[in-house]
mmCIF file of C-alpha atoms in Angstrom:
data_model
loop_
_atom_site.group_PDB
_atom_site.id
_atom_site.type_symbol
_atom_site.label_atom_id
_atom_site.label_comp_id
_atom_site.label_asym_id
_atom_site.label_seq_id
_atom_site.Cartn_x
_atom_site.Cartn_y
_atom_site.Cartn_z
ATOM 1 C CA UNK A 699 103.440 104.553 86.197
ATOM 2 C CA UNK A 700 104.752 101.541 83.583
ATOM 3 C CA UNK A 701 103.723 104.057 80.688
ATOM 4 C CA UNK A 702 105.165 107.072 81.480
ATOM 5 C CA UNK A 703 106.455 109.327 84.320
ATOM 6 C CA UNK A 704 103.460 110.567 86.184
ATOM 7 C CA UNK A 705 103.650 114.618 87.189
ATOM 8 C CA UNK A 706 102.305 116.059 90.384
ATOM 9 C CA UNK A 707 101.953 119.156 91.168
ATOM 10 C CA UNK A 708 103.973 122.204 92.923
ATOM 11 C CA UNK A 709 103.915 123.898 95.776
ATOM 12 C CA UNK A 710 100.256 124.826 97.504
ATOM 13 C CA UNK A 711 102.202 127.428 99.957
ATOM 14 C CA UNK A 712 103.861 129.251 97.343
ATOM 15 C CA UNK A 713 100.855 129.690 95.630
ATOM 16 C CA UNK A 714 98.577 131.078 98.355
ATOM 17 C CA UNK A 715 101.419 133.917 99.466
ATOM 18 C CA UNK A 716 100.874 135.304 95.811
ATOM 19 C CA UNK A 717 97.435 136.148 97.143
ATOM 20 C CA UNK A 718 99.124 138.533 100.479
ATOM 21 C CA UNK A 719 96.506 137.100 102.333
ATOM 22 C CA UNK A 720 96.275 139.391 106.001
ATOM 23 C CA UNK A 721 94.677 137.960 109.214
ATOM 24 C CA UNK A 722 90.592 138.954 108.295
ATOM 25 C CA UNK A 723 91.438 136.927 104.887
ATOM 26 C CA UNK A 724 92.142 133.747 106.901
ATOM 27 C CA UNK A 725 88.889 134.658 109.277
ATOM 28 C CA UNK A 726 86.505 135.168 107.090
ATOM 29 C CA UNK A 727 83.174 135.169 108.420
ATOM 30 C CA UNK A 728 82.980 131.932 110.237
ATOM 31 C CA UNK A 729 86.107 132.850 112.491
ATOM 32 C CA UNK A 730 85.860 136.517 113.125
ATOM 33 C CA UNK A 731 85.711 136.703 116.575
ATOM 34 C CA UNK A 732 88.345 133.435 116.907
ATOM 35 C CA UNK A 733 90.435 134.039 120.424
ATOM 36 C CA UNK A 734 93.959 133.589 118.552
ATOM 37 C CA UNK A 735 95.984 134.837 115.535
ATOM 38 C CA UNK A 736 95.385 132.672 112.182
ATOM 39 C CA UNK A 737 97.271 134.057 109.948
ATOM 40 C CA UNK A 738 99.636 131.358 108.760
ATOM 41 C CA UNK A 739 97.180 128.482 109.163
ATOM 42 C CA UNK A 740 97.048 127.810 105.086
ATOM 43 C CA UNK A 741 94.825 124.765 105.384
ATOM 44 C CA UNK A 742 92.289 126.476 106.995
ATOM 45 C CA UNK A 743 91.719 128.264 103.538
ATOM 46 C CA UNK A 744 89.980 125.199 102.614
ATOM 47 C CA UNK A 745 86.965 126.505 104.621
ATOM 48 C CA UNK A 746 87.370 130.349 104.237
ATOM 49 C CA UNK A 747 88.665 130.828 100.886
ATOM 50 C CA UNK A 748 87.549 128.100 98.656
ATOM 51 C CA UNK A 749 87.831 129.175 95.804
ATOM 52 C CA UNK A 750 91.287 130.476 95.687
ATOM 53 C CA UNK A 751 92.036 126.691 96.828
ATOM 54 C CA UNK A 752 90.084 125.101 93.686
ATOM 55 C CA UNK A 753 91.740 127.688 91.559
ATOM 56 C CA UNK A 754 95.220 126.513 92.513
ATOM 57 C CA UNK A 755 94.441 123.099 91.837
ATOM 58 C CA UNK A 756 93.318 124.237 88.530
ATOM 59 C CA UNK A 757 96.152 126.138 87.496
ATOM 60 C CA UNK A 758 98.243 122.746 88.069
ATOM 61 C CA UNK A 759 95.625 120.323 86.428
ATOM 62 C CA UNK A 760 95.831 123.158 83.405
ATOM 63 C CA UNK A 761 100.012 123.017 83.531
ATOM 64 C CA UNK A 762 99.550 118.762 82.983
ATOM 65 C CA UNK A 763 99.976 117.786 86.585
ATOM 66 C CA UNK A 764 98.358 114.220 86.835
ATOM 67 C CA UNK A 765 98.480 114.037 90.649
ATOM 68 C CA UNK A 766 97.143 117.015 93.244
ATOM 69 C CA UNK A 767 97.776 116.879 96.694
ATOM 70 C CA UNK A 768 94.999 118.539 98.846
ATOM 71 C CA UNK A 769 95.490 121.346 100.993
ATOM 72 C CA UNK A 770 96.070 119.239 104.520
ATOM 73 C CA UNK A 771 99.999 119.472 105.037
ATOM 74 C CA UNK A 772 99.161 120.648 108.890
ATOM 75 C CA UNK A 773 95.479 119.564 108.898
ATOM 76 C CA UNK A 774 96.093 116.805 111.799
ATOM 77 C CA UNK A 775 94.759 117.629 114.975
ATOM 78 C CA UNK A 776 98.502 117.629 116.253
ATOM 79 C CA UNK A 777 99.146 120.903 114.185
ATOM 80 C CA UNK A 778 95.898 122.344 114.519
ATOM 81 C CA UNK A 779 96.806 122.526 118.347
ATOM 82 C CA UNK A 780 99.072 125.622 117.394
ATOM 83 C CA UNK A 781 95.644 127.644 116.268
ATOM 84 C CA UNK A 782 93.544 126.212 118.874
ATOM 85 C CA UNK A 783 91.902 124.467 116.477
ATOM 86 C CA UNK A 784 92.310 120.718 116.841
ATOM 87 C CA UNK A 785 88.313 120.288 116.931
ATOM 88 C CA UNK A 786 88.346 121.547 112.869
ATOM 89 C CA UNK A 787 91.352 118.785 111.788
ATOM 90 C CA UNK A 788 88.480 116.440 110.427
ATOM 91 C CA UNK A 789 86.418 119.190 108.556
ATOM 92 C CA UNK A 790 89.325 120.682 107.181
ATOM 93 C CA UNK A 791 90.565 117.134 105.918
ATOM 94 C CA UNK A 792 87.102 116.523 103.965
ATOM 95 C CA UNK A 793 86.797 119.912 102.641
ATOM 96 C CA UNK A 794 90.420 120.049 101.281
ATOM 97 C CA UNK A 795 89.754 116.346 99.384
ATOM 98 C CA UNK A 796 86.089 117.536 98.156
ATOM 99 C CA UNK A 797 87.879 120.407 96.725
ATOM 100 C CA UNK A 798 90.262 118.699 94.831
ATOM 101 C CA UNK A 799 88.361 115.894 94.128
ATOM 102 C CA UNK A 800 85.637 118.206 91.892
ATOM 103 C CA UNK A 801 88.274 119.762 90.274
ATOM 104 C CA UNK A 802 89.962 116.715 89.570
ATOM 105 C CA UNK A 803 86.967 114.521 88.429
ATOM 106 C CA UNK A 804 86.365 118.033 86.055
ATOM 107 C CA UNK A 805 89.448 117.724 84.358
ATOM 108 C CA UNK A 806 89.048 114.009 83.921
ATOM 109 C CA UNK A 807 85.890 114.552 82.309
ATOM 110 C CA UNK A 808 87.373 116.865 79.289
ATOM 111 C CA UNK A 809 89.544 114.153 78.705
ATOM 112 C CA UNK A 810 88.875 110.651 79.979
ATOM 113 C CA UNK A 811 92.539 109.577 78.300
ATOM 114 C CA UNK A 812 94.306 111.851 81.096
ATOM 115 C CA UNK A 813 92.821 110.566 84.477
ATOM 116 C CA UNK A 814 93.281 113.163 86.995
ATOM 117 C CA UNK A 815 94.148 111.930 90.685
ATOM 118 C CA UNK A 816 93.964 113.559 94.151
ATOM 119 C CA UNK A 817 96.416 112.559 96.687
ATOM 120 C CA UNK A 818 95.294 113.160 100.468
ATOM 121 C CA UNK A 819 98.437 114.689 102.313
ATOM 122 C CA UNK A 820 99.555 113.880 105.606
ATOM 123 C CA UNK A 821 102.462 115.804 107.037
ATOM 124 C CA UNK A 822 104.794 115.395 109.487
ATOM 125 C CA UNK A 823 103.328 117.003 111.956
ATOM 126 C CA UNK A 824 104.899 120.210 113.926
ATOM 127 C CA UNK A 825 106.373 117.452 116.005
ATOM 128 C CA UNK A 826 108.610 114.475 116.417
ATOM 129 C CA UNK A 827 108.398 111.403 118.006
ATOM 130 C CA UNK A 828 112.420 110.811 118.042
ATOM 131 C CA UNK A 829 113.730 114.008 119.146
ATOM 132 C CA UNK A 830 113.600 115.723 122.388
ATOM 133 C CA UNK A 831 113.065 119.467 121.966
ATOM 134 C CA UNK A 832 114.450 120.517 124.749
ATOM 135 C CA UNK A 833 117.993 120.233 124.994
ATOM 136 C CA UNK A 834 118.943 119.448 128.867
ATOM 137 C CA UNK A 835 116.556 116.968 128.657
ATOM 138 C CA UNK A 836 117.164 114.421 125.683
ATOM 139 C CA UNK A 837 114.521 111.569 126.954
ATOM 140 C CA UNK A 838 111.888 114.036 126.868
ATOM 141 C CA UNK A 839 109.356 113.991 124.283
ATOM 142 C CA UNK A 840 106.474 116.267 123.708
ATOM 143 C CA UNK A 841 103.936 113.651 121.472
ATOM 144 C CA UNK A 842 104.233 109.812 121.883
ATOM 145 C CA UNK A 843 103.703 107.448 119.072
ATOM 146 C CA UNK A 844 100.160 106.587 120.172
ATOM 147 C CA UNK A 845 99.064 110.255 119.784
ATOM 148 C CA UNK A 846 100.563 110.329 116.415
ATOM 149 C CA UNK A 847 98.540 107.507 115.463
ATOM 150 C CA UNK A 848 95.204 108.840 116.307
ATOM 151 C CA UNK A 849 95.894 111.848 114.828
ATOM 152 C CA UNK A 850 96.488 110.201 111.650
ATOM 153 C CA UNK A 851 94.156 107.877 111.810
ATOM 154 C CA UNK A 852 91.088 111.002 111.802
ATOM 155 C CA UNK A 853 93.129 112.256 109.305
ATOM 156 C CA UNK A 854 93.012 109.359 106.847
ATOM 157 C CA UNK A 855 89.686 108.632 107.842
ATOM 158 C CA UNK A 856 88.379 112.300 106.549
ATOM 159 C CA UNK A 857 90.406 112.471 103.230
ATOM 160 C CA UNK A 858 89.079 108.732 102.318
ATOM 161 C CA UNK A 859 85.558 110.344 103.053
ATOM 162 C CA UNK A 860 86.177 113.808 100.698
ATOM 163 C CA UNK A 861 87.508 111.543 97.875
ATOM 164 C CA UNK A 862 90.951 111.187 97.752
ATOM 165 C CA UNK A 863 92.541 108.250 95.187
ATOM 166 C CA UNK A 864 95.671 108.070 97.137
ATOM 167 C CA UNK A 865 97.243 109.174 100.261
ATOM 168 C CA UNK A 866 100.392 110.667 100.406
ATOM 169 C CA UNK A 867 102.601 110.841 103.910
ATOM 170 C CA UNK A 868 105.319 113.267 103.090
ATOM 171 C CA UNK A 869 108.129 115.624 104.492
ATOM 172 C CA UNK A 870 109.032 112.726 106.477
ATOM 173 C CA UNK A 871 112.175 114.209 108.825
ATOM 174 C CA UNK A 872 111.835 111.820 111.668
ATOM 175 C CA UNK A 873 110.859 107.895 110.657
ATOM 176 C CA UNK A 874 109.465 107.109 113.264
ATOM 177 C CA UNK A 875 106.583 109.834 112.754
ATOM 178 C CA UNK A 876 106.638 108.063 109.392
ATOM 179 C CA UNK A 877 105.588 104.673 110.903
ATOM 180 C CA UNK A 878 103.200 106.361 112.973
ATOM 181 C CA UNK A 879 101.516 107.504 109.812
ATOM 182 C CA UNK A 880 102.002 104.005 108.500
ATOM 183 C CA UNK A 881 100.258 102.320 111.087
ATOM 184 C CA UNK A 882 97.520 105.128 111.524
ATOM 185 C CA UNK A 883 96.751 104.970 107.576
ATOM 186 C CA UNK A 884 96.381 101.284 107.412
ATOM 187 C CA UNK A 885 94.475 101.541 110.700
ATOM 188 C CA UNK A 886 92.082 104.037 109.150
ATOM 189 C CA UNK A 887 91.728 101.394 105.854
ATOM 190 C CA UNK A 888 90.632 98.589 108.150
ATOM 191 C CA UNK A 889 87.723 100.669 109.809
ATOM 192 C CA UNK A 890 86.426 102.185 106.267
ATOM 193 C CA UNK A 891 86.912 99.047 104.690
ATOM 194 C CA UNK A 892 88.516 101.153 101.937
ATOM 195 C CA UNK A 893 91.990 100.769 100.841
ATOM 196 C CA UNK A 894 93.514 103.145 98.701
ATOM 197 C CA UNK A 895 97.377 103.242 97.088
ATOM 198 C CA UNK A 896 99.960 105.259 99.352
ATOM 199 C CA UNK A 897 102.888 107.131 98.795
ATOM 200 C CA UNK A 898 105.609 108.179 101.516
ATOM 201 C CA UNK A 899 107.886 110.750 100.810
ATOM 202 C CA UNK A 900 110.817 111.725 102.962
ATOM 203 C CA UNK A 901 113.185 114.838 103.383
ATOM 204 C CA UNK A 902 116.933 114.896 103.229
ATOM 205 C CA UNK A 903 117.385 118.021 105.960
ATOM 206 C CA UNK A 904 120.803 119.028 104.528
ATOM 207 C CA UNK A 905 124.145 118.462 102.645
ATOM 208 C CA UNK A 906 125.146 115.854 105.287
ATOM 209 C CA UNK A 907 122.573 113.196 103.019
ATOM 210 C CA UNK A 908 120.476 112.470 106.046
ATOM 211 C CA UNK A 909 116.720 112.796 107.669
ATOM 212 C CA UNK A 910 116.538 115.157 110.591
ATOM 213 C CA UNK A 911 116.564 112.075 112.624
ATOM 214 C CA UNK A 912 119.485 111.171 111.184
ATOM 215 C CA UNK A 913 118.767 108.276 108.636
ATOM 216 C CA UNK A 914 120.610 107.723 105.323
ATOM 217 C CA UNK A 915 118.450 107.511 102.507
ATOM 218 C CA UNK A 916 118.877 104.191 102.560
ATOM 219 C CA UNK A 917 118.591 103.670 105.826
ATOM 220 C CA UNK A 918 115.026 105.162 105.319
ATOM 221 C CA UNK A 919 113.920 103.182 102.585
ATOM 222 C CA UNK A 920 114.731 99.922 104.382
ATOM 223 C CA UNK A 921 112.629 101.376 107.611
ATOM 224 C CA UNK A 922 109.720 101.647 105.776
ATOM 225 C CA UNK A 923 109.706 99.259 102.816
ATOM 226 C CA UNK A 924 107.782 96.689 104.867
ATOM 227 C CA UNK A 925 104.976 98.660 104.424
ATOM 228 C CA UNK A 926 104.298 98.317 100.642
ATOM 229 C CA UNK A 927 103.641 101.935 99.299
ATOM 230 C CA UNK A 928 103.368 102.035 95.464
ATOM 231 C CA UNK A 929 105.858 104.517 95.855
ATOM 232 C CA UNK A 930 108.751 105.813 98.022
ATOM 233 C CA UNK A 931 110.659 109.403 97.421
ATOM 234 C CA UNK A 932 112.045 112.409 99.016
ATOM 235 C CA UNK A 933 110.693 116.080 98.526
ATOM 236 C CA UNK A 934 111.291 119.087 100.185
ATOM 237 C CA UNK A 935 114.606 121.031 101.807
ATOM 238 C CA UNK A 936 116.711 120.957 99.067
ATOM 239 C CA UNK A 937 117.069 122.020 95.896
ATOM 240 C CA UNK A 938 117.074 119.227 93.093
ATOM 241 C CA UNK A 939 121.190 119.845 92.198
ATOM 242 C CA UNK A 940 121.845 119.013 96.109
ATOM 243 C CA UNK A 941 119.088 116.191 95.807
ATOM 244 C CA UNK A 942 120.593 114.739 92.607
ATOM 245 C CA UNK A 943 122.918 111.885 94.742
ATOM 246 C CA UNK A 944 119.945 111.145 97.284
ATOM 247 C CA UNK A 945 117.132 110.790 94.359
ATOM 248 C CA UNK A 946 119.895 108.725 92.217
ATOM 249 C CA UNK A 947 120.834 106.273 95.701
ATOM 250 C CA UNK A 948 117.057 105.896 96.309
ATOM 251 C CA UNK A 949 116.368 104.837 92.359
ATOM 252 C CA UNK A 950 118.974 102.147 93.332
ATOM 253 C CA UNK A 951 117.826 100.774 96.148
ATOM 254 C CA UNK A 952 113.860 101.030 95.585
ATOM 255 C CA UNK A 953 111.922 98.154 94.848
ATOM 256 C CA UNK A 954 109.080 100.050 94.112
ATOM 257 C CA UNK A 955 108.372 103.293 92.505
ATOM 258 C CA UNK A 956 110.362 106.413 93.307
ATOM 259 C CA UNK A 957 108.775 109.872 93.698
ATOM 260 C CA UNK A 958 110.514 113.203 94.043
ATOM 261 C CA UNK A 959 109.204 116.906 94.605
ATOM 262 C CA UNK A 960 112.450 119.353 95.326
ATOM 263 C CA UNK A 961 112.388 122.935 96.003
ATOM 264 C CA UNK A 962 113.238 125.149 93.615
ATOM 265 C CA UNK A 963 116.540 125.927 94.962
ATOM 266 C CA UNK A 964 117.393 126.847 98.354
ATOM 267 C CA UNK A 965 116.015 129.998 99.907
ATOM 268 C CA UNK A 966 117.043 133.243 99.363
ATOM 269 C CA UNK A 967 117.909 135.663 102.357
ATOM 270 C CA UNK A 968 114.009 136.747 101.640
ATOM 271 C CA UNK A 969 113.301 133.014 102.126
ATOM 272 C CA UNK A 970 112.234 133.346 98.643
ATOM 273 C CA UNK A 971 113.433 130.760 95.962
ATOM 274 C CA UNK A 972 114.759 131.790 92.925
ATOM 275 C CA UNK A 973 115.443 129.067 90.744
ATOM 276 C CA UNK A 974 113.368 129.777 87.493
ATOM 277 C CA UNK A 975 111.083 126.872 85.883
ATOM 278 C CA UNK A 976 113.340 126.320 82.945
ATOM 279 C CA UNK A 977 116.428 125.796 84.913
ATOM 280 C CA UNK A 978 115.194 123.460 86.938
ATOM 281 C CA UNK A 979 113.194 121.986 84.463
ATOM 282 C CA UNK A 980 116.445 120.882 82.928
ATOM 283 C CA UNK A 981 118.103 119.099 86.577
ATOM 284 C CA UNK A 982 114.624 117.239 86.462
ATOM 285 C CA UNK A 983 114.598 116.282 82.433
ATOM 286 C CA UNK A 984 118.179 114.885 83.322
ATOM 287 C CA UNK A 985 116.745 112.725 86.072
ATOM 288 C CA UNK A 986 113.898 111.420 83.849
ATOM 289 C CA UNK A 987 116.616 110.373 81.138
ATOM 290 C CA UNK A 988 119.211 108.856 83.565
ATOM 291 C CA UNK A 989 116.429 106.658 84.889
ATOM 292 C CA UNK A 990 115.671 107.839 88.422
ATOM 293 C CA UNK A 991 112.000 109.002 88.619
ATOM 294 C CA UNK A 992 108.417 107.719 88.015
ATOM 295 C CA UNK A 993 106.865 110.272 89.776
ATOM 296 C CA UNK A 994 107.768 114.033 89.826
ATOM 297 C CA UNK A 995 106.521 117.112 91.025
ATOM 298 C CA UNK A 996 107.666 120.429 93.152
ATOM 299 C CA UNK A 997 107.940 121.477 96.604
ATOM 300 C CA UNK A 998 108.483 124.779 97.832
ATOM 301 C CA UNK A 999 108.904 127.641 95.125
ATOM 302 C CA UNK A 1000 107.470 126.093 92.712
ATOM 303 C CA UNK A 1001 104.547 126.896 90.598
ATOM 304 C CA UNK A 1002 102.198 125.907 87.613
ATOM 305 C CA UNK A 1003 105.113 127.635 85.307
ATOM 306 C CA UNK A 1004 107.844 124.846 87.054
ATOM 307 C CA UNK A 1005 105.222 121.806 86.390
ATOM 308 C CA UNK A 1006 104.549 122.779 82.621
ATOM 309 C CA UNK A 1007 107.792 122.585 81.861
ATOM 310 C CA UNK A 1008 108.597 119.277 83.607
ATOM 311 C CA UNK A 1009 105.532 118.437 81.463
ATOM 312 C CA UNK A 1010 106.588 119.413 78.406
ATOM 313 C CA UNK A 1011 110.168 117.996 79.056
ATOM 314 C CA UNK A 1012 109.254 114.459 79.922
ATOM 315 C CA UNK A 1013 106.471 113.856 77.507
ATOM 316 C CA UNK A 1014 108.818 111.771 75.214
ATOM 317 C CA UNK A 1015 110.817 110.373 78.985
ATOM 318 C CA UNK A 1016 110.485 106.496 79.468
ATOM 319 C CA UNK A 1017 109.801 106.086 83.103
ATOM 320 C CA UNK A 1018 112.015 104.336 85.509
ATOM 321 C CA UNK A 1019 112.178 100.473 85.300
ATOM 322 C CA UNK A 1020 111.712 98.548 89.072
ATOM 323 C CA UNK A 1021 115.280 96.696 89.361
ATOM 324 C CA UNK A 1022 115.789 93.401 90.268
ATOM 325 C CA UNK A 1023 117.345 93.433 93.693
ATOM 326 C CA UNK A 1024 118.785 90.232 95.339
ATOM 327 C CA UNK A 1025 117.005 88.848 98.346
ATOM 328 C CA UNK A 1026 118.495 89.784 101.473
ATOM 329 C CA UNK A 1027 117.560 91.202 105.286
ATOM 330 C CA UNK A 1028 117.442 94.655 105.001
ATOM 331 C CA UNK A 1029 117.834 96.146 108.436
ATOM 332 C CA UNK A 1030 118.621 99.773 109.024
ATOM 333 C CA UNK A 1031 119.486 102.530 112.438
ATOM 334 C CA UNK A 1032 121.263 105.353 110.968
ATOM 335 C CA UNK A 1033 123.098 103.704 108.243
ATOM 336 C CA UNK A 1034 121.431 100.516 106.430
ATOM 337 C CA UNK A 1035 122.517 97.318 107.377
ATOM 338 C CA UNK A 1036 122.033 94.388 104.209
ATOM 339 C CA UNK A 1037 122.665 91.096 105.128
ATOM 340 C CA UNK A 1038 123.037 87.692 102.986
#
C-alpha cells in the first residue's frame, strides 16, 4: 500500500444475480428437502454452486483485483438463522475462504510479482445492537453484544481455517456491531494463535452523512481507531458522487490507510444500478489523484468491467500518503469530540 493503490473486487451479489438462480439452484442435492425457502441465501452457494463462486472470483482477479472478498457477507450464525441454517455457518465460512484462496493462489503462482489476497468478510448481520426494531419499545434489542461477539468469533475462526489472508469487517451501519466484531476477531486471534491484518469499512446510509446509528464519518473513525486496523473505509449505500465528501473527510482524519468501495450509483425503480464502468471510474480516478484512497473497489452493482476500469485508470496514480496528525484526545458520540 506504500507503493500503489490496491484494488478490491466488486459485488458478489450482483454477479450471482446474473445467473438468475431459482430455489432448486440454491438447494442443490444436499438441501433439496430443506424445510424453509432458501432462495436468496447467496452464501450457501459456496456449498451448492461452488464452481459459480469460483468463477466469479476468477473474473475479478482477471480484471486486476489485488484483494477478493469471500462469499460470507451473511454467513454469521445470526444472519443464517433467517434460513434455519445457523449450524452451517462455520462450514460456509471455511469453504468460502478455501474457494477464494485456491483461486488467489492460482493467480499468484502465475505472476508472483502481483500477489493476490483473500479478505475474509464479516458482514454487519441482520440485527443491530444500538437500535430497537420496535418503535413502541425504544429500549428493546433483538440481539446482545455478547451474542454478536460469539457469532463473530465462530466466523473468524472459520475464515482463518479456510485460508483468509486478512479480515474485512464491512458495511457497518451500527458502530456497536463493529465493536462486537472487532472484539470477536481479536478473541479469535487469541484462540487460534494466528493474527491477520484487519480492515474495517462503515456505511454512510444517506445524504445526512451519518451511519444508521447516527454517527458522522469522523465520529465513526474515532470510535474504532483504537482497534488499529490496517485500513478504515466506507462502502455501500451511496454512489461515488454522493460518497465523495465523506471519503475526503475520512482521508483527512484517518491515521491509517483508507479504503472505499461504493455502489454503482443509487438503485433505480427496479432495484438495479445504472452507473457504467467508465463513468464510475472517472470519479474513482479523481479520488486517487486527490490523494484520498489506498484501497478501492466496488459494492452493489459493480462488476469486473468496473474493476478493470479502476485498474487501468489508477495504474500511474500514487497512493494516499498517511497524514501526521497532532496528538489529541479523540472521543465520539454522534459527533466527534477532539480535545487538546
